[in-house]
PDB file of N, CA and C in Angstrom:
ATOM      1  N   MET A 762     100.955 128.258 113.199  1.00 57.00           N
ATOM      2  CA  MET A 762     100.003 127.422 112.387  1.00 57.00           C
ATOM      3  C   MET A 762     100.303 127.493 110.898  1.00 57.00           C
ATOM      4  N   PRO A 763     100.644 128.657 110.310  1.00 72.00           N
ATOM      5  CA  PRO A 763     100.955 128.653 108.878  1.00 72.00           C
ATOM      6  C   PRO A 763     102.106 127.721 108.508  1.00 72.00           C
ATOM      7  N   ILE A 764     103.019 127.579 109.447  1.00 72.00           N
ATOM      8  CA  ILE A 764     104.194 126.710 109.210  1.00 72.00           C
ATOM      9  C   ILE A 764     103.682 125.273 109.068  1.00 72.00           C
ATOM     10  N   ALA A 765     102.744 124.879 109.883  1.00 70.00           N
ATOM     11  CA  ALA A 765     102.211 123.522 109.829  1.00 70.00           C
ATOM     12  C   ALA A 765     101.527 123.272 108.453  1.00 70.00           C
ATOM     13  N   TYR A 766     100.854 124.301 107.931  1.00 72.00           N
ATOM     14  CA  TYR A 766     100.211 124.147 106.608  1.00 72.00           C
ATOM     15  C   TYR A 766     101.281 123.970 105.568  1.00 72.00           C
ATOM     16  N   CYS A 767     102.384 124.598 105.712  1.00 74.00           N
ATOM     17  CA  CYS A 767     103.485 124.440 104.715  1.00 74.00           C
ATOM     18  C   CYS A 767     104.109 123.016 104.786  1.00 74.00           C
ATOM     19  N   LEU A 768     104.162 122.517 105.949  1.00 71.00           N
ATOM     20  CA  LEU A 768     104.784 121.201 106.179  1.00 71.00           C
ATOM     21  C   LEU A 768     103.861 120.049 105.776  1.00 71.00           C
ATOM     22  N   LEU A 769     102.586 120.299 105.753  1.00 72.00           N
ATOM     23  CA  LEU A 769     101.667 119.223 105.477  1.00 72.00           C
ATOM     24  C   LEU A 769     101.857 118.520 104.088  1.00 72.00           C
ATOM     25  N   PRO A 770     102.051 119.299 103.005  1.00 75.00           N
ATOM     26  CA  PRO A 770     102.293 118.622 101.714  1.00 75.00           C
ATOM     27  C   PRO A 770     103.605 117.805 101.754  1.00 75.00           C
ATOM     28  N   ILE A 771     104.592 118.264 102.478  1.00 73.00           N
ATOM     29  CA  ILE A 771     105.902 117.560 102.580  1.00 73.00           C
ATOM     30  C   ILE A 771     105.599 116.210 103.251  1.00 73.00           C
ATOM     31  N   ALA A 772     104.750 116.250 104.334  1.00 73.00           N
ATOM     32  CA  ALA A 772     104.407 115.022 105.046  1.00 73.00           C
ATOM     33  C   ALA A 772     103.721 114.048 104.125  1.00 73.00           C
ATOM     34  N   TYR A 773     102.821 114.578 103.283  1.00 74.00           N
ATOM     35  CA  TYR A 773     102.098 113.750 102.260  1.00 74.00           C
ATOM     36  C   TYR A 773     103.045 113.058 101.369  1.00 74.00           C
ATOM     37  N   CYS A 774     104.077 113.738 100.958  1.00 74.00           N
ATOM     38  CA  CYS A 774     105.122 113.151 100.067  1.00 74.00           C
ATOM     39  C   CYS A 774     105.963 112.096 100.789  1.00 74.00           C
ATOM     40  N   LEU A 775     106.222 112.359 102.017  1.00 74.00           N
ATOM     41  CA  LEU A 775     107.124 111.461 102.757  1.00 74.00           C
ATOM     42  C   LEU A 775     106.429 110.237 103.253  1.00 74.00           C
ATOM     43  N   LEU A 776     105.118 110.286 103.401  1.00 74.00           N
ATOM     44  CA  LEU A 776     104.391 109.137 103.991  1.00 74.00           C
ATOM     45  C   LEU A 776     104.561 107.857 103.182  1.00 74.00           C
ATOM     46  N   PRO A 777     104.383 107.850 101.867  1.00 76.00           N
ATOM     47  CA  PRO A 777     104.596 106.638 101.115  1.00 76.00           C
ATOM     48  C   PRO A 777     106.024 106.098 101.234  1.00 76.00           C
ATOM     49  N   ILE A 778     106.980 107.000 101.275  1.00 74.00           N
ATOM     50  CA  ILE A 778     108.363 106.598 101.410  1.00 74.00           C
ATOM     51  C   ILE A 778     108.593 105.929 102.804  1.00 74.00           C
ATOM     52  N   ALA A 779     107.933 106.473 103.830  1.00 74.00           N
ATOM     53  CA  ALA A 779     108.021 105.896 105.134  1.00 74.00           C
ATOM     54  C   ALA A 779     107.426 104.474 105.168  1.00 74.00           C
ATOM     55  N   TYR A 780     106.268 104.302 104.445  1.00 75.00           N
ATOM     56  CA  TYR A 780     105.674 102.985 104.374  1.00 75.00           C
ATOM     57  C   TYR A 780     106.569 101.960 103.671  1.00 75.00           C
ATOM     58  N   CYS A 781     107.274 102.432 102.668  1.00 72.00           N
ATOM     59  CA  CYS A 781     108.211 101.542 101.901  1.00 72.00           C
ATOM     60  C   CYS A 781     109.424 101.199 102.788  1.00 72.00           C
ATOM     61  N   LEU A 782     109.890 102.138 103.559  1.00 76.00           N
ATOM     62  CA  LEU A 782     111.092 101.948 104.387  1.00 76.00           C
ATOM     63  C   LEU A 782     110.811 101.116 105.630  1.00 76.00           C
ATOM     64  N   LEU A 783     109.531 101.086 106.051  1.00 75.00           N
ATOM     65  CA  LEU A 783     109.211 100.433 107.321  1.00 75.00           C
ATOM     66  C   LEU A 783     109.614  98.918 107.282  1.00 75.00           C
ATOM     67  N   PRO A 784     109.207  98.167 106.256  1.00 75.00           N
ATOM     68  CA  PRO A 784     109.658  96.742 106.242  1.00 75.00           C
ATOM     69  C   PRO A 784     111.175  96.563 106.135  1.00 75.00           C
ATOM     70  N   ILE A 785     111.841  97.456 105.446  1.00 72.00           N
ATOM     71  CA  ILE A 785     113.280  97.375 105.323  1.00 72.00           C
ATOM     72  C   ILE A 785     113.892  97.583 106.720  1.00 72.00           C
ATOM     73  N   ALA A 786     113.356  98.572 107.433  1.00 73.00           N
ATOM     74  CA  ALA A 786     113.810  98.854 108.813  1.00 73.00           C
ATOM     75  C   ALA A 786     113.675  97.636 109.634  1.00 73.00           C
ATOM     76  N   PHE A 787     112.557  96.932 109.546  1.00 73.00           N
ATOM     77  CA  PHE A 787     112.365  95.738 110.373  1.00 73.00           C
ATOM     78  C   PHE A 787     113.280  94.613 110.001  1.00 73.00           C
ATOM     79  N   CYS A 788     113.661  94.550 108.745  1.00 71.00           N
ATOM     80  CA  CYS A 788     114.648  93.529 108.277  1.00 71.00           C
ATOM     81  C   CYS A 788     116.007  93.859 108.852  1.00 71.00           C
ATOM     82  N   LEU A 789     116.374  95.115 108.860  1.00 71.00           N
ATOM     83  CA  LEU A 789     117.690  95.545 109.285  1.00 71.00           C
ATOM     84  C   LEU A 789     117.842  95.617 110.812  1.00 71.00           C
ATOM     85  N   LEU A 790     116.701  95.728 111.514  1.00 70.00           N
ATOM     86  CA  LEU A 790     116.734  95.928 112.947  1.00 70.00           C
ATOM     87  C   LEU A 790     117.514  94.855 113.694  1.00 70.00           C
ATOM     88  N   PRO A 791     117.289  93.534 113.373  1.00 69.00           N
ATOM     89  CA  PRO A 791     118.070  92.522 114.076  1.00 69.00           C
ATOM     90  C   PRO A 791     119.566  92.639 113.890  1.00 69.00           C
ATOM     91  N   PHE A 792     119.982  93.085 112.664  1.00 67.00           N
ATOM     92  CA  PHE A 792     121.400  93.261 112.410  1.00 67.00           C
ATOM     93  C   PHE A 792     121.983  94.439 113.160  1.00 67.00           C
ATOM     94  N   ALA A 793     121.143  95.469 113.265  1.00 64.00           N
ATOM     95  CA  ALA A 793     121.559  96.697 114.041  1.00 64.00           C
ATOM     96  C   ALA A 793     121.727  96.384 115.493  1.00 64.00           C
ATOM     97  N   LEU A 794     120.888  95.443 115.977  1.00 64.00           N
ATOM     98  CA  LEU A 794     120.912  95.098 117.382  1.00 64.00           C
ATOM     99  C   LEU A 794     121.749  93.857 117.660  1.00 64.00           C
ATOM    100  N   LYS A 795     122.620  93.556 116.701  1.00 63.00           N
ATOM    101  CA  LYS A 795     123.468  92.361 116.827  1.00 63.00           C
ATOM    102  C   LYS A 795     124.263  92.391 118.124  1.00 63.00           C
ATOM    103  N   GLY A 796     124.230  91.266 118.824  1.00 55.00           N
ATOM    104  CA  GLY A 796     124.963  91.209 120.119  1.00 55.00           C
ATOM    105  C   GLY A 796     124.009  91.406 121.231  1.00 55.00           C
ATOM    106  N   LYS A 797     122.852  92.089 121.007  1.00 58.00           N
ATOM    107  CA  LYS A 797     121.895  92.291 122.040  1.00 58.00           C
ATOM    108  C   LYS A 797     120.768  91.266 121.866  1.00 58.00           C
ATOM    109  N   THR A 798     120.366  90.675 122.903  1.00 57.00           N
ATOM    110  CA  THR A 798     119.267  89.672 122.820  1.00 57.00           C
ATOM    111  C   THR A 798     117.991  90.408 123.058  1.00 57.00           C
ATOM    112  N   MET A 799     117.187  90.459 121.990  1.00 57.00           N
ATOM    113  CA  MET A 799     115.830  91.054 122.099  1.00 57.00           C
ATOM    114  C   MET A 799     114.803  90.007 121.955  1.00 57.00           C
ATOM    115  N   SER A 800     113.783  90.147 122.803  1.00 62.00           N
ATOM    116  CA  SER A 800     112.664  89.190 122.724  1.00 62.00           C
ATOM    117  C   SER A 800     111.765  89.522 121.544  1.00 62.00           C
ATOM    118  N   LEU A 801     110.994  88.563 121.149  1.00 63.00           N
ATOM    119  CA  LEU A 801     110.084  88.730 120.023  1.00 63.00           C
ATOM    120  C   LEU A 801     108.952  89.706 120.426  1.00 63.00           C
ATOM    121  N   THR A 802     108.606  89.738 121.705  1.00 70.00           N
ATOM    122  CA  THR A 802     107.578  90.657 122.138  1.00 70.00           C
ATOM    123  C   THR A 802     107.973  92.092 121.945  1.00 70.00           C
ATOM    124  N   PHE A 803     109.239  92.374 122.090  1.00 72.00           N
ATOM    125  CA  PHE A 803     109.774  93.739 121.860  1.00 72.00           C
ATOM    126  C   PHE A 803     109.468  94.165 120.379  1.00 72.00           C
ATOM    127  N   TYR A 804     109.754  93.265 119.481  1.00 72.00           N
ATOM    128  CA  TYR A 804     109.454  93.527 118.050  1.00 72.00           C
ATOM    129  C   TYR A 804     107.986  93.706 117.786  1.00 72.00           C
ATOM    130  N   ASP A 805     107.196  92.813 118.495  1.00 72.00           N
ATOM    131  CA  ASP A 805     105.758  92.963 118.303  1.00 72.00           C
ATOM    132  C   ASP A 805     105.196  94.273 118.793  1.00 72.00           C
ATOM    133  N   ASN A 806     105.664  94.675 119.969  1.00 75.00           N
ATOM    134  CA  ASN A 806     105.266  95.952 120.550  1.00 75.00           C
ATOM    135  C   ASN A 806     105.660  97.143 119.661  1.00 75.00           C
ATOM    136  N   LEU A 807     106.878  97.083 119.204  1.00 77.00           N
ATOM    137  CA  LEU A 807     107.435  98.110 118.325  1.00 77.00           C
ATOM    138  C   LEU A 807     106.610  98.225 117.001  1.00 77.00           C
ATOM    139  N   TYR A 808     106.338  97.041 116.460  1.00 79.00           N
ATOM    140  CA  TYR A 808     105.565  96.967 115.186  1.00 79.00           C
ATOM    141  C   TYR A 808     104.161  97.570 115.423  1.00 79.00           C
ATOM    142  N   ASN A 809     103.509  97.168 116.525  1.00 76.00           N
ATOM    143  CA  ASN A 809     102.165  97.674 116.826  1.00 76.00           C
ATOM    144  C   ASN A 809     102.130  99.196 117.043  1.00 76.00           C
ATOM    145  N   GLN A 810     103.172  99.669 117.741  1.00 79.00           N
ATOM    146  CA  GLN A 810     103.254 101.131 117.966  1.00 79.00           C
ATOM    147  C   GLN A 810     103.441 101.876 116.656  1.00 79.00           C
ATOM    148  N   LEU A 811     104.316 101.365 115.809  1.00 78.00           N
ATOM    149  CA  LEU A 811     104.556 102.038 114.528  1.00 78.00           C
ATOM    150  C   LEU A 811     103.268 101.971 113.610  1.00 78.00           C
ATOM    151  N   LYS A 812     102.606 100.786 113.648  1.00 80.00           N
ATOM    152  CA  LYS A 812     101.411 100.654 112.903  1.00 80.00           C
ATOM    153  C   LYS A 812     100.328 101.657 113.338  1.00 80.00           C
ATOM    154  N   CYS A 813     100.269 101.798 114.691  1.00 76.00           N
ATOM    155  CA  CYS A 813      99.303 102.742 115.216  1.00 76.00           C
ATOM    156  C   CYS A 813      99.655 104.180 114.822  1.00 76.00           C
ATOM    157  N   LEU A 814     100.934 104.517 114.877  1.00 76.00           N
ATOM    158  CA  LEU A 814     101.429 105.821 114.500  1.00 76.00           C
ATOM    159  C   LEU A 814     101.075 106.134 113.035  1.00 76.00           C
ATOM    160  N   PHE A 815     101.301 105.202 112.139  1.00 78.00           N
ATOM    161  CA  PHE A 815     100.983 105.389 110.741  1.00 78.00           C
ATOM    162  C   PHE A 815      99.495 105.475 110.510  1.00 78.00           C
ATOM    163  N   ALA A 816      98.721 104.733 111.278  1.00 79.00           N
ATOM    164  CA  ALA A 816      97.264 104.803 111.162  1.00 79.00           C
ATOM    165  C   ALA A 816      96.761 106.197 111.525  1.00 79.00           C
ATOM    166  N   VAL A 817      97.355 106.766 112.622  1.00 77.00           N
ATOM    167  CA  VAL A 817      96.992 108.060 113.065  1.00 77.00           C
ATOM    168  C   VAL A 817      97.400 109.115 112.076  1.00 77.00           C
ATOM    169  N   LEU A 818      98.594 109.005 111.516  1.00 73.00           N
ATOM    170  CA  LEU A 818      99.074 109.927 110.526  1.00 73.00           C
ATOM    171  C   LEU A 818      98.213 109.890 109.242  1.00 73.00           C
ATOM    172  N   THR A 819      97.876 108.677 108.826  1.00 76.00           N
ATOM    173  CA  THR A 819      97.023 108.519 107.633  1.00 76.00           C
ATOM    174  C   THR A 819      95.627 109.163 107.892  1.00 76.00           C
ATOM    175  N   ALA A 820      95.121 108.924 109.097  1.00 77.00           N
ATOM    176  CA  ALA A 820      93.770 109.451 109.393  1.00 77.00           C
ATOM    177  C   ALA A 820      93.802 110.982 109.432  1.00 77.00           C
ATOM    178  N   LEU A 821      94.891 111.564 109.960  1.00 72.00           N
ATOM    179  CA  LEU A 821      95.047 112.982 110.024  1.00 72.00           C
ATOM    180  C   LEU A 821      95.132 113.632 108.649  1.00 72.00           C
ATOM    181  N   MET A 822      95.707 112.918 107.697  1.00 68.00           N
ATOM    182  CA  MET A 822      95.946 113.488 106.387  1.00 68.00           C
ATOM    183  C   MET A 822      94.824 113.262 105.404  1.00 68.00           C
ATOM    184  N   THR A 823      93.815 112.484 105.767  1.00 65.00           N
ATOM    185  CA  THR A 823      92.719 112.255 104.880  1.00 65.00           C
ATOM    186  C   THR A 823      91.574 113.116 105.233  1.00 65.00           C
TER     187      THR A 823
END
Protein backbone atom coordinates (compact mmCIF):
# COMPACT_ATOMS: atom_id res chain seq x y z
CA MET A 1 0.00 0.00 0.00
CA PRO A 2 2.76 2.57 0.73
CA ILE A 3 4.06 1.99 -2.79
CA ALA A 4 0.66 2.98 -4.18
CA TYR A 5 0.82 6.22 -2.19
CA CYS A 6 4.21 6.98 -3.73
CA LEU A 7 2.93 6.33 -7.24
CA LEU A 8 -0.20 8.46 -6.87
CA PRO A 9 1.55 11.84 -7.38
CA ILE A 10 3.28 10.43 -10.45
CA ALA A 11 -0.11 9.37 -11.81
CA TYR A 12 -1.39 12.91 -11.21
CA CYS A 13 1.49 14.30 -13.25
CA LEU A 14 1.02 11.82 -16.08
CA LEU A 15 -2.75 12.18 -16.39
CA PRO A 16 -2.72 15.55 -18.25
CA ILE A 17 -0.01 14.21 -20.56
CA ALA A 18 -2.16 11.17 -21.27
CA TYR A 19 -5.12 13.44 -22.08
CA CYS A 20 -2.95 15.38 -24.53
CA LEU A 21 -1.59 12.24 -26.17
CA LEU A 22 -4.98 10.58 -26.56
CA PRO A 23 -6.11 12.61 -29.61
CA ILE A 24 -2.68 12.21 -31.19
CA ALA A 25 -2.89 8.45 -30.69
CA PHE A 26 -6.28 8.41 -32.41
CA CYS A 27 -4.86 10.36 -35.35
CA LEU A 28 -1.92 7.98 -35.70
CA LEU A 29 -3.92 4.79 -35.14
CA PRO A 30 -5.16 4.45 -38.76
CA PHE A 31 -1.57 4.84 -40.01
CA ALA A 32 -0.33 2.26 -37.53
CA LEU A 33 -3.01 -0.15 -38.71
CA LYS A 34 -2.29 0.54 -42.37
CA GLY A 35 -3.11 -2.48 -44.49
CA LYS A 36 -5.62 -3.73 -41.97
CA THR A 37 -9.25 -2.92 -42.56
CA MET A 38 -10.81 -1.75 -39.33
CA SER A 39 -14.44 -0.86 -39.01
CA LEU A 40 -15.55 2.44 -37.55
CA THR A 41 -17.32 0.63 -34.71
CA PHE A 42 -13.94 -0.68 -33.56
CA TYR A 43 -12.70 2.89 -33.19
CA ASP A 44 -15.93 3.91 -31.45
CA ASN A 45 -15.64 1.05 -28.97
CA LEU A 46 -11.97 1.80 -28.33
CA TYR A 47 -12.71 5.48 -27.82
CA ASN A 48 -15.56 4.75 -25.41
CA GLN A 49 -13.42 2.32 -23.42
CA LEU A 50 -10.59 4.83 -23.13
CA LYS A 51 -13.02 7.60 -22.22
CA CYS A 52 -14.45 5.37 -19.50
CA LEU A 53 -10.97 4.51 -18.24
CA PHE A 54 -9.98 8.18 -18.00
CA ALA A 55 -13.27 9.01 -16.27
CA VAL A 56 -12.57 6.32 -13.67
CA LEU A 57 -8.97 7.49 -13.21
CA THR A 58 -10.09 11.09 -12.82
CA ALA A 59 -12.77 10.09 -10.32
CA LEU A 60 -10.25 8.09 -8.30
CA MET A 61 -7.81 10.98 -8.13
CA THR A 62 -10.28 13.65 -7.03
